Coordinates of C-alpha atoms in Angstrom, one line a residue:
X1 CA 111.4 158.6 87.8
X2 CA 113.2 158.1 84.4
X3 CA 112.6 154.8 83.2
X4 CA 115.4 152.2 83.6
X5 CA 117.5 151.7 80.6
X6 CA 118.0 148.4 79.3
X7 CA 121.3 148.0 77.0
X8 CA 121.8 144.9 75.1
X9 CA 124.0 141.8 76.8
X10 CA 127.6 141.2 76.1
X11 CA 129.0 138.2 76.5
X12 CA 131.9 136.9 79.1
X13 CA 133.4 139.6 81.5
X14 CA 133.5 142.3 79.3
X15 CA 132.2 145.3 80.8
X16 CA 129.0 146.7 80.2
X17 CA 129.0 149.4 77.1
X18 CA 128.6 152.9 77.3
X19 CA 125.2 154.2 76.9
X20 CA 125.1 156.4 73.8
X21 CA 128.0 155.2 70.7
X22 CA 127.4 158.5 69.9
X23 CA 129.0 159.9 72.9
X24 CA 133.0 161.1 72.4
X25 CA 135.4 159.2 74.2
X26 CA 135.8 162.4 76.2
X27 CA 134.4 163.4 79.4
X28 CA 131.9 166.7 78.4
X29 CA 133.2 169.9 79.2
X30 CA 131.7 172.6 81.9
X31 CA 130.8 176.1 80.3
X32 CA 132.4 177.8 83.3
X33 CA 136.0 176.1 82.5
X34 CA 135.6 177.7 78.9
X35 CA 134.8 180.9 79.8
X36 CA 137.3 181.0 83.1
X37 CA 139.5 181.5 79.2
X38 CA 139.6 185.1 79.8
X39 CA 142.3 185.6 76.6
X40 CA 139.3 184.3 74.5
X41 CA 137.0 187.6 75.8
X42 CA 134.1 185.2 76.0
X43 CA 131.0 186.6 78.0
X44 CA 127.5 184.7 78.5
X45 CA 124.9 187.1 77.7
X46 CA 121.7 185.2 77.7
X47 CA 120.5 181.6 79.2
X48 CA 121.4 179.1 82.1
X49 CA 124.8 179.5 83.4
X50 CA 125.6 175.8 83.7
X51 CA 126.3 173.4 80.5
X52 CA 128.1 170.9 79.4
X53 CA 130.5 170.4 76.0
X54 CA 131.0 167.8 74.3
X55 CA 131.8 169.5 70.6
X56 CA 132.7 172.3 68.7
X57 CA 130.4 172.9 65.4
X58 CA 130.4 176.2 63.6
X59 CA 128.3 176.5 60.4
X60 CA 126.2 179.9 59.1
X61 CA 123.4 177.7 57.5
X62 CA 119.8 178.7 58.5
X63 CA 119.0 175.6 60.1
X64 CA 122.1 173.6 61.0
X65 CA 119.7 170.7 62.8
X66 CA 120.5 167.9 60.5
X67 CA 124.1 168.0 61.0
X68 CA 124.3 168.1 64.8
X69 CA 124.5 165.8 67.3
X70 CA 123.7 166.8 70.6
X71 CA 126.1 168.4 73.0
X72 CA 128.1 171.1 70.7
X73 CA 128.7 174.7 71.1
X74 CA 127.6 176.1 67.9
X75 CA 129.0 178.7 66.2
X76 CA 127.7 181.4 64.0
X77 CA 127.6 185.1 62.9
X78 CA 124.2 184.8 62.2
X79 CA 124.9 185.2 57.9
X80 CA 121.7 183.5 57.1
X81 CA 119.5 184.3 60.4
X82 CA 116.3 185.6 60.0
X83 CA 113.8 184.3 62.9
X84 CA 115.8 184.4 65.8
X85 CA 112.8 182.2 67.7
X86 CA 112.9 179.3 65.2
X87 CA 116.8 179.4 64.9
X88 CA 116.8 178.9 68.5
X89 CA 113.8 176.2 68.4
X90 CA 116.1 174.3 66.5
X91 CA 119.0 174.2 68.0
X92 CA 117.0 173.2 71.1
X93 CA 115.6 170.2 69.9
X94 CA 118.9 169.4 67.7
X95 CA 120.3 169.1 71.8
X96 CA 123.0 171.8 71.3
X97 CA 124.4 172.9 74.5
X98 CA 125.3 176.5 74.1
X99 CA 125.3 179.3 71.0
X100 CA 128.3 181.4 70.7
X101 CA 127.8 184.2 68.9
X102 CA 130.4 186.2 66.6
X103 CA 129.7 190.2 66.2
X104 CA 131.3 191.9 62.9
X105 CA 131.3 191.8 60.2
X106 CA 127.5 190.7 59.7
X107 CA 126.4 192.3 63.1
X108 CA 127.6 195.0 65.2
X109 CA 126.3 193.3 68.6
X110 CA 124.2 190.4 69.0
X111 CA 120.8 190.9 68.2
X112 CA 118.5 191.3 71.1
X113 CA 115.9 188.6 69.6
X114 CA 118.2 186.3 69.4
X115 CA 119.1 187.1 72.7
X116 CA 115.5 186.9 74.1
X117 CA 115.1 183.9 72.5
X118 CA 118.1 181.9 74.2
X119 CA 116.6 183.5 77.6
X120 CA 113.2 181.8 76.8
X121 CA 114.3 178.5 75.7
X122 CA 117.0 178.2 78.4
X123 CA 120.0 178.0 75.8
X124 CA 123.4 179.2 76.7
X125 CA 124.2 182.3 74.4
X126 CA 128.0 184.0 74.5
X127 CA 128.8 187.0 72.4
X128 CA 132.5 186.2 71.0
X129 CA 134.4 189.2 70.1
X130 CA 135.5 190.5 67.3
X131 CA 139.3 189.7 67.8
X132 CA 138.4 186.3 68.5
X133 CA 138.5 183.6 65.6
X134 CA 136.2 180.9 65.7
X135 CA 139.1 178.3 65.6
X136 CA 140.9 180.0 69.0
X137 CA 137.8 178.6 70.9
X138 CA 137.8 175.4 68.9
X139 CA 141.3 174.8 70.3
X140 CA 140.7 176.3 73.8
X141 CA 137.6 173.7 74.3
X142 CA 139.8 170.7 72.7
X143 CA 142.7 171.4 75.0
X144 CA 140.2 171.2 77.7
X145 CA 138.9 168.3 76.8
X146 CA 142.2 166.3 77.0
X147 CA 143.1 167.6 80.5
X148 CA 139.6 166.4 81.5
X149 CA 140.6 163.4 79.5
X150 CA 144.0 163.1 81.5
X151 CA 142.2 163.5 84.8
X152 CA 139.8 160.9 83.9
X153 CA 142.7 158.4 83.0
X154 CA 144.6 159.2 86.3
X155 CA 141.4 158.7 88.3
X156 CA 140.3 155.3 86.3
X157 CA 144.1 154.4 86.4
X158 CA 144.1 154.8 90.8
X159 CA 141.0 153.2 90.9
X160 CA 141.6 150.2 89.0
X161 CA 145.1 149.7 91.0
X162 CA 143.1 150.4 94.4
X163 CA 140.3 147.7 93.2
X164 CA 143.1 145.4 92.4
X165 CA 144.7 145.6 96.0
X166 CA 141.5 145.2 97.4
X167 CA 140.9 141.8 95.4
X168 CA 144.5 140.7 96.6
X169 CA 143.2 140.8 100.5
X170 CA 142.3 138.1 102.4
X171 CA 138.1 138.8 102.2
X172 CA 138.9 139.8 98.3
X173 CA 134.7 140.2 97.9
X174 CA 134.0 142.4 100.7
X175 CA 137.1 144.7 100.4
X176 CA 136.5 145.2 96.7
X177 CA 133.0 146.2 97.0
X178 CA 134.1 148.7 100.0
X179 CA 137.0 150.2 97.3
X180 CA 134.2 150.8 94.9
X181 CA 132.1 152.4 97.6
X182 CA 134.6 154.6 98.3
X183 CA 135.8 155.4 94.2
X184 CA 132.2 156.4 93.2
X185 CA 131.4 158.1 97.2
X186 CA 128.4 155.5 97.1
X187 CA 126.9 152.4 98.2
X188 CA 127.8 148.8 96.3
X189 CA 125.8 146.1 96.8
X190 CA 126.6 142.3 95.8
X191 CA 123.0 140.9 95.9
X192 CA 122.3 136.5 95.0
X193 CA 119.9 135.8 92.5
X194 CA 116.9 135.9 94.8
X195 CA 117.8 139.3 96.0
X196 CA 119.4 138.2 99.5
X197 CA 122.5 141.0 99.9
X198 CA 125.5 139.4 100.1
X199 CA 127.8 142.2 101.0
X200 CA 127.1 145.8 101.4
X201 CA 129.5 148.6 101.5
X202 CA 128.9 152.6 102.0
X203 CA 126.3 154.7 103.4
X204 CA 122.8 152.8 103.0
X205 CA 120.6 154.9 100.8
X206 CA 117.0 156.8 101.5
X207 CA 114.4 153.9 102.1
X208 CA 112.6 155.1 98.4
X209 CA 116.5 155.1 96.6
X210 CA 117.0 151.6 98.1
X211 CA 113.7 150.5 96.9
X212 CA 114.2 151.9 93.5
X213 CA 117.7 150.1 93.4
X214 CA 116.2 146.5 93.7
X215 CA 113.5 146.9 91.5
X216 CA 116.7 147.6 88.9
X217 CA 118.1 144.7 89.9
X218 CA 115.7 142.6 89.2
X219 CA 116.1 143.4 86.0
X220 CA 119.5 142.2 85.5
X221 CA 118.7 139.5 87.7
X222 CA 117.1 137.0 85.4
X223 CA 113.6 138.1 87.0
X224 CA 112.7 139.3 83.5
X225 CA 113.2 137.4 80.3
X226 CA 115.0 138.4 78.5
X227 CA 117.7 139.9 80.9
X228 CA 119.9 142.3 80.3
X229 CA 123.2 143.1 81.8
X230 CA 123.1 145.9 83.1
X231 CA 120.3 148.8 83.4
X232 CA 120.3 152.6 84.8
X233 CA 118.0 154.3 86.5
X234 CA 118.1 157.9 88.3
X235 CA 116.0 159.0 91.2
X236 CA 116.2 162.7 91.7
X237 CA 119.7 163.0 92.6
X238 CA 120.3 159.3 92.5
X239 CA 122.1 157.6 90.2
X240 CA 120.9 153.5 90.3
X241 CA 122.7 151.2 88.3
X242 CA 122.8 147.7 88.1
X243 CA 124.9 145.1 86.8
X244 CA 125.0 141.0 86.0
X245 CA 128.0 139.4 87.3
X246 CA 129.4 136.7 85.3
X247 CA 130.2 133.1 85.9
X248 CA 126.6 131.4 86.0
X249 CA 125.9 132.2 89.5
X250 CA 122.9 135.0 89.3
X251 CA 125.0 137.1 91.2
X252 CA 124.2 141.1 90.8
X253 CA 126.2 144.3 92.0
X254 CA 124.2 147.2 92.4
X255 CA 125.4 151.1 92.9
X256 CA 123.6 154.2 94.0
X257 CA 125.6 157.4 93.9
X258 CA 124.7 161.3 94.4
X259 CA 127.1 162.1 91.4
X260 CA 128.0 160.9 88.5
X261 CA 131.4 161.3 86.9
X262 CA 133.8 160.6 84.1
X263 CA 135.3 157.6 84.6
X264 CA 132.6 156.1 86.7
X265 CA 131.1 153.8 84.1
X266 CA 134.7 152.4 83.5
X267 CA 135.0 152.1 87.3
X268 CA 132.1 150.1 88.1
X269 CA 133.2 147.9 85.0
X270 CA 136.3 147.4 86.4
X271 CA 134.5 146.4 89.6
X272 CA 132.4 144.2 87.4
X273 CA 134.9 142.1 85.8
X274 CA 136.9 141.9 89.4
X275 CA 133.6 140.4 91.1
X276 CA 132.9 138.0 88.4
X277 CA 136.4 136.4 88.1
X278 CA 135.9 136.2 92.2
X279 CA 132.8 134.8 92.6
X280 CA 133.7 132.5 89.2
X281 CA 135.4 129.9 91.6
X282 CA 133.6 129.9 94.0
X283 CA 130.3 128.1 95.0
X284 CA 126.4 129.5 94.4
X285 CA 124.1 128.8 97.2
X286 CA 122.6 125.3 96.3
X287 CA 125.7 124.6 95.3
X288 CA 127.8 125.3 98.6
X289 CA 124.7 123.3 100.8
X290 CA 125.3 120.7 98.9
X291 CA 129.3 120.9 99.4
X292 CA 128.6 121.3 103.4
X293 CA 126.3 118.4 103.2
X294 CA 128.5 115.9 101.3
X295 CA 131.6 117.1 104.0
X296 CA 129.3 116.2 107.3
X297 CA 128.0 113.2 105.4
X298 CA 132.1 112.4 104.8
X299 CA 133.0 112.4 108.3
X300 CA 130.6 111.0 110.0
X301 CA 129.2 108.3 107.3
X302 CA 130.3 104.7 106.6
X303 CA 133.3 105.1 104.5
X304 CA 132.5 102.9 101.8
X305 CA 129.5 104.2 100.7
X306 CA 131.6 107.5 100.2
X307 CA 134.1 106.4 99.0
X308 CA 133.2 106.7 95.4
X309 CA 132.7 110.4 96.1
X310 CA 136.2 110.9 96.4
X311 CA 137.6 110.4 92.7
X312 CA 139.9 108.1 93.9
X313 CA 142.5 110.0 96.4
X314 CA 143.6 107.6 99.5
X315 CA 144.8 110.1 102.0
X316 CA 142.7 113.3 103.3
X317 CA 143.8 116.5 105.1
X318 CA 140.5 117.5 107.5
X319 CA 141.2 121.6 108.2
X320 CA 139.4 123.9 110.7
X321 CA 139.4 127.6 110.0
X322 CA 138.4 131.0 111.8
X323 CA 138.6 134.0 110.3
X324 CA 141.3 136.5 111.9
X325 CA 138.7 138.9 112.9
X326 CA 135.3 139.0 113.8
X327 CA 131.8 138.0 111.7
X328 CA 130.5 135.4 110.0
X329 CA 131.9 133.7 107.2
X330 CA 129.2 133.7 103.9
X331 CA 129.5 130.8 101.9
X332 CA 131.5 133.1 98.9
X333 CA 134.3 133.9 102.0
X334 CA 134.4 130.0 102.6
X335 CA 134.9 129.0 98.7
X336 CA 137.5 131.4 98.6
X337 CA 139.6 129.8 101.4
X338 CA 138.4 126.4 99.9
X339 CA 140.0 127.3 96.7
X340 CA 143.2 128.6 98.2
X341 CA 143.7 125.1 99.8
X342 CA 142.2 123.4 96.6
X343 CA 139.2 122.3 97.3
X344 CA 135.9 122.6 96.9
X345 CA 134.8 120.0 99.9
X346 CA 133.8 123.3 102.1
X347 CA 131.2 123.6 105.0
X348 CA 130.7 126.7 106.2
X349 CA 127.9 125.8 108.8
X350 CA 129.0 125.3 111.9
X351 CA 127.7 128.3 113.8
X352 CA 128.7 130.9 110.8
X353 CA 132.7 131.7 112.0
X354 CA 134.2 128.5 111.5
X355 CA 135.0 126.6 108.5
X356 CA 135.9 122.7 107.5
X357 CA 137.8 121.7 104.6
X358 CA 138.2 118.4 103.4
X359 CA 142.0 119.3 101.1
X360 CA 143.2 116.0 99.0
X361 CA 146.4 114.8 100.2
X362 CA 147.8 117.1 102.7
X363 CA 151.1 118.3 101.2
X364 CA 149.3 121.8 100.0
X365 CA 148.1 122.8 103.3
X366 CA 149.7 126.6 104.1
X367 CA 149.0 129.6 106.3
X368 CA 145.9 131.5 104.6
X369 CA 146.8 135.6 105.1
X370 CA 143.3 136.2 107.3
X371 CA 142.6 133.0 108.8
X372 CA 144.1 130.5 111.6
X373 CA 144.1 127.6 110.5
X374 CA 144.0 123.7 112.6
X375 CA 145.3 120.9 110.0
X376 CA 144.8 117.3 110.5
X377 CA 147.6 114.4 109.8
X378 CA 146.7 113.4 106.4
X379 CA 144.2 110.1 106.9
X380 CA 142.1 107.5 104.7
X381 CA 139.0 107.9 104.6
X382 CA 138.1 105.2 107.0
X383 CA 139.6 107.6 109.8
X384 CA 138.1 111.2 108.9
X385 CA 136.5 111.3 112.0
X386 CA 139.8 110.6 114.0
X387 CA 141.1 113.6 111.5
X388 CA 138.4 115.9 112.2
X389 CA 139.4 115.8 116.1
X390 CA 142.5 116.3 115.0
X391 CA 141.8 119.3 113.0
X392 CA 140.0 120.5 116.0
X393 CA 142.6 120.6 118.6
X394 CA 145.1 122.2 115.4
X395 CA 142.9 125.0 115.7
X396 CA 142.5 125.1 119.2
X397 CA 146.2 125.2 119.5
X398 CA 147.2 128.2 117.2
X399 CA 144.0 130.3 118.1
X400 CA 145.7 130.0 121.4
X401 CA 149.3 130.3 120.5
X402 CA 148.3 133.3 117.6
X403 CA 149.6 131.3 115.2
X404 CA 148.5 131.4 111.9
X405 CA 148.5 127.2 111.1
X406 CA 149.3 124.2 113.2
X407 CA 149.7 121.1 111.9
X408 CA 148.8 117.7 114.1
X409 CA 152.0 115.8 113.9
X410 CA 151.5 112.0 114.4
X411 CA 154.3 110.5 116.4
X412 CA 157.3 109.4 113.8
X413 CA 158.2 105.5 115.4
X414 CA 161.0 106.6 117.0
X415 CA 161.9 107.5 120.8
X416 CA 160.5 105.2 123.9
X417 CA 156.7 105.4 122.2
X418 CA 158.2 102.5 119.9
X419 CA 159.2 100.4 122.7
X420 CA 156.1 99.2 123.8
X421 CA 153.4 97.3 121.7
X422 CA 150.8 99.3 120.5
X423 CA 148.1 97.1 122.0
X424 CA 149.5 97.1 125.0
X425 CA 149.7 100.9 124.7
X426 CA 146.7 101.5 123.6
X427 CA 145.5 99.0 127.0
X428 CA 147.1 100.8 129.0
X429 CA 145.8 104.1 127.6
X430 CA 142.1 103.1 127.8
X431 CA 142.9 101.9 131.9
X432 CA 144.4 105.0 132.5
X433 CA 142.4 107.4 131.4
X434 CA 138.8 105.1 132.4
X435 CA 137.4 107.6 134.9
X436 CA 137.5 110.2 132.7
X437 CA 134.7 111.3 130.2
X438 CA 134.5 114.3 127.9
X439 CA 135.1 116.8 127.7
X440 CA 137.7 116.3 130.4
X441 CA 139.8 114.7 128.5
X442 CA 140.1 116.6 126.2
X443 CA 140.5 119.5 128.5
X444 CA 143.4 117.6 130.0
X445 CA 144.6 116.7 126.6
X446 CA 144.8 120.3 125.5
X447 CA 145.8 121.6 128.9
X448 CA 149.0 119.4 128.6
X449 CA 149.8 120.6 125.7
X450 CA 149.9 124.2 126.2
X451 CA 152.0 123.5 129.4
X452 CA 149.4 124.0 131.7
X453 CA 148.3 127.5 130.6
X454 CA 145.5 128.1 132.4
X455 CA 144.6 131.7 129.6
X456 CA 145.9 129.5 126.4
X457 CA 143.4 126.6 126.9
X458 CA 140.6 128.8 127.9
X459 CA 141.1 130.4 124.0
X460 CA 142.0 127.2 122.4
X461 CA 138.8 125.5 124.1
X462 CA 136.7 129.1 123.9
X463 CA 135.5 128.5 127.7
X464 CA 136.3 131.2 130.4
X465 CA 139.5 130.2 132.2
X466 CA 137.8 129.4 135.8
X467 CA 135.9 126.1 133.9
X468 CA 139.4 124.8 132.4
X469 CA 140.5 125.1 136.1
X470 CA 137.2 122.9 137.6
X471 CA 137.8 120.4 134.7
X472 CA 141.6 120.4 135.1
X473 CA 140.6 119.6 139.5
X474 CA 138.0 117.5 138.2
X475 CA 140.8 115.4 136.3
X476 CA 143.0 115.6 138.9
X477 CA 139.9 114.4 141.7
X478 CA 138.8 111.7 139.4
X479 CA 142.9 109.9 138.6
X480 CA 143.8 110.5 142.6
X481 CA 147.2 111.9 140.5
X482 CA 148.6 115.3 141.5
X483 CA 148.9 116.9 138.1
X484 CA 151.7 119.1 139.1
X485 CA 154.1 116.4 139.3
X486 CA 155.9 116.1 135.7
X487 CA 156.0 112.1 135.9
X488 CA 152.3 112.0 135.9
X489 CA 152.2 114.7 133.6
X490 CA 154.1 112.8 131.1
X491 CA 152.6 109.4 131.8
X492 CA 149.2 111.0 131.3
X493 CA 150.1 112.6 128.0
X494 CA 151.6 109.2 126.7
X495 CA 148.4 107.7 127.0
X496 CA 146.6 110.4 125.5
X497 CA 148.2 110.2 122.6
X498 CA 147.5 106.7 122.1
X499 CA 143.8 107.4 122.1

């Protein structure tokens, strides 16, 4: 296995450099292509049938090694050869990529140790006609060379405005890394900085490929001092490379691909500078548990002793998220939504596919393309917990109704509600509704609300359908109230909503 190469760290999101700054900023061209020229009369007469161009260079000195510099089609009557063997010796270890030939006026036809030699060192040899100059093929190969470089651009220029769809979407992270996948018909990985894959995408590799891969990334990963940011690798018809991400986080992206094209380094550095400016926001794993743990310790912990955590804000906005479809949600997905709503009070840890955000105010709070979303009545932070129940039953309700956000609306003062006391209310409330414990009541509480959908309040409580019907008989056992008649329906929900 080649060794990884290590190339020196830039700085910010600028992608990675391109190996050699030697290289033309042209993709190289295929032998065949050139000789498909059939108005050029080209024909290979000696050595390998594959190569690839990346110059022109014709000179007639006896050893033209110190002026080339890898990659070129050199071409040459032969004025000065003499030792066809070392001519060819040369050329080999100058890196050229093919010999072509001319016969007349110096030769007649190309000289069969020259010929024997290309055959033995393995070096492309074409015999160029007489009636062709040296500057026709000159032109031919630089013609191809744009259209390659054309087709490049196109192929860069789709892939850069599919990766940028893909960061628009509501799981920006994951869709990106499956775009890239797909661009470079490979598999992207977005490893942490202890190596724990974040998100995967395309065909997982041969068990020796993927072992190979995260040895490279360790490499990148700050596992070796100093680090650089990005490193190569090949495993017989592997190509491994890895990359650092930026924003401080230790995150790495990782590729392995069976081909490698023009345009792919520009692709992946595309990809690159995407993932970084993603994961910038967003939180690093210490970083989001100690989020989570400061947003339980919020609303369930004695309110001034948190208070100073809050920078000062007086009203709170407690939301509860699911994803639209199905999975966990990694802390990354979480920050993401967290930033959307701005905030970075996220906990992602309750039971992986639900998230709680803790938003400032409560103004801001609006449907999230991907998620259904419960919000809370904004509340001081002497009533989060009341808020988080709120939140609760918000989500409850539009995972039941399929609707993207529901807000809990607190009752306004007006109508009959502001008639009667509140204490006497709220007395009234607490006789009421005595016999019953949770989670009856709020089974009843969400059952009323859903106008007695027996299918809606199994979804918005996630219980099968025959439990919300015990709890709802249970309810209706427990008050001695026949909960089909709309007076005690009512009355009931009155004093729920004083609790």
């Amino acid at each position: 296995m080649d060794g990884p190469s290590m190339p020196e760290a830039s700085t910010g999101l600028t992608p990675p450099a391109p190996p050699s700054p030697s290289a033309p900023p042209t993709p190289p061209i295929p032998l065949t292509e050139l000789l498909a020229h059939e108005e050029l009369g080209l024909r290979r007469i000696a050595g390998p049938a594959e190569a690839d161009l990346l110059w022109v260079h014709a000179s007639e000195m006896a050893d033209p090694y110190p002026y080339l510099l890898g990659g070129e089609l050199l071409l040459s009557a032969g004025v000065l050869l003499k030792d066809p063997d070392a001519y060819v010796t040369r050329l080999m270890e100058a890196g050229a990529a093919a010999l072509g030939f001319g016969v007349t006026p110096v030769f007649d036809t190309v000289p069969q140790a020259l010929v024997e030699a290309c055959d033995r060192h393995g070096l492309p040899l074409l015999e160029v006609p007489p009636g062709t100059p040296f500057t026709a093929i000159a032109r031919a190969v630089w013609r191809l060379m744009a259209e390659a470089r054309h087709r490049e651009l196109r192929r860069v220029t789709r892939a850069q405005q599919a990766l940028a769809t893909a960061a628009a979407r509501p799981d920006p992270i994951p869709a990106v890394l499956h775009q890239l996948a797909a661009q470079l018909e490979g598999r992207a990985v977005l490893l942490s900085e202890d190596g724990e894959e974040l998100h995967t995408a395309g065909r997982r590799p041969a068990p020796e490929v993927g072992a190979a891969l995260t040895r490279l990334t360790r490499m990148v990963s700050g596992v070796t001092r100093p680090a650089p940011v990005s490193a190569t690798d090949t495993l017989r018809d592997a190509h491994l490379s890895a990359y650092a991400l930026g924003g401080g986080q230790g995150l790495v992206l990782a590729l392995a691909t069976h081909r490698r094209e023009a345009g792919d380094h520009t692709i992946a550095g595309v990809a690159v500078v995407l993932l970084s400016l993603l994961a910038a926001p967003h939180q690093g794993a210490d970083a989001a548990g100690r989020s989570a743990a400061l947003v339980r310790m919020l609303l369930g912990a004695d309110p001034q002793h948190v208070a100073p955590l809050l920078g000062g804000a007086e009203q709170w906005t407690v939301v509860h998220a699911r994803r639209s479809g199905d999975g966990p949600v990694d802390p990354l997905t979480a920050g993401a939504l967290g930033a959307a709503l701005g905030s970075a009070l996220v906990d992602a840890g309750r039971g992986g596919d639900a998230v709680r955000v803790l938003v400032p105010g409560g103004d801001r709070i609006t449907p999230q393309p991907g998620w259904t979303l419960g919000a809370s009545a904004p509340a001081p932070i002497t009533a989060l917990d009341l808020a988080d129940g709120q939140a609760a039953r918000a989500l409850g309700r539009a995972m039941a109704t399929r609707t993207p956000l529901v807000h809990h609306h607190t009752g306004t003062g007006a109508g009959l509600a502001a008639l009667i006391p509140p204490d006497q209310a709220e007395a009234h409330a607490r006789a009421l509704l005595a016999p019953l414990a949770e989670p009856l009541t709020e089974t009843l509480r969400c059952w009323l609300s859903l106008h007695g959908s027996w299918d809606r309040t199994a979804t918005a409580l996630q219980v099968h359908r025959n439990t919300v019907r015990q709890r709802i008989a249970r309810c209706a056992t427990l008050l001695d109230a026949d909960l089909d008649d709309m007076d005690v329906r009512t009355e009931l929900w009155f004093a729920l909503r004083q609790r």
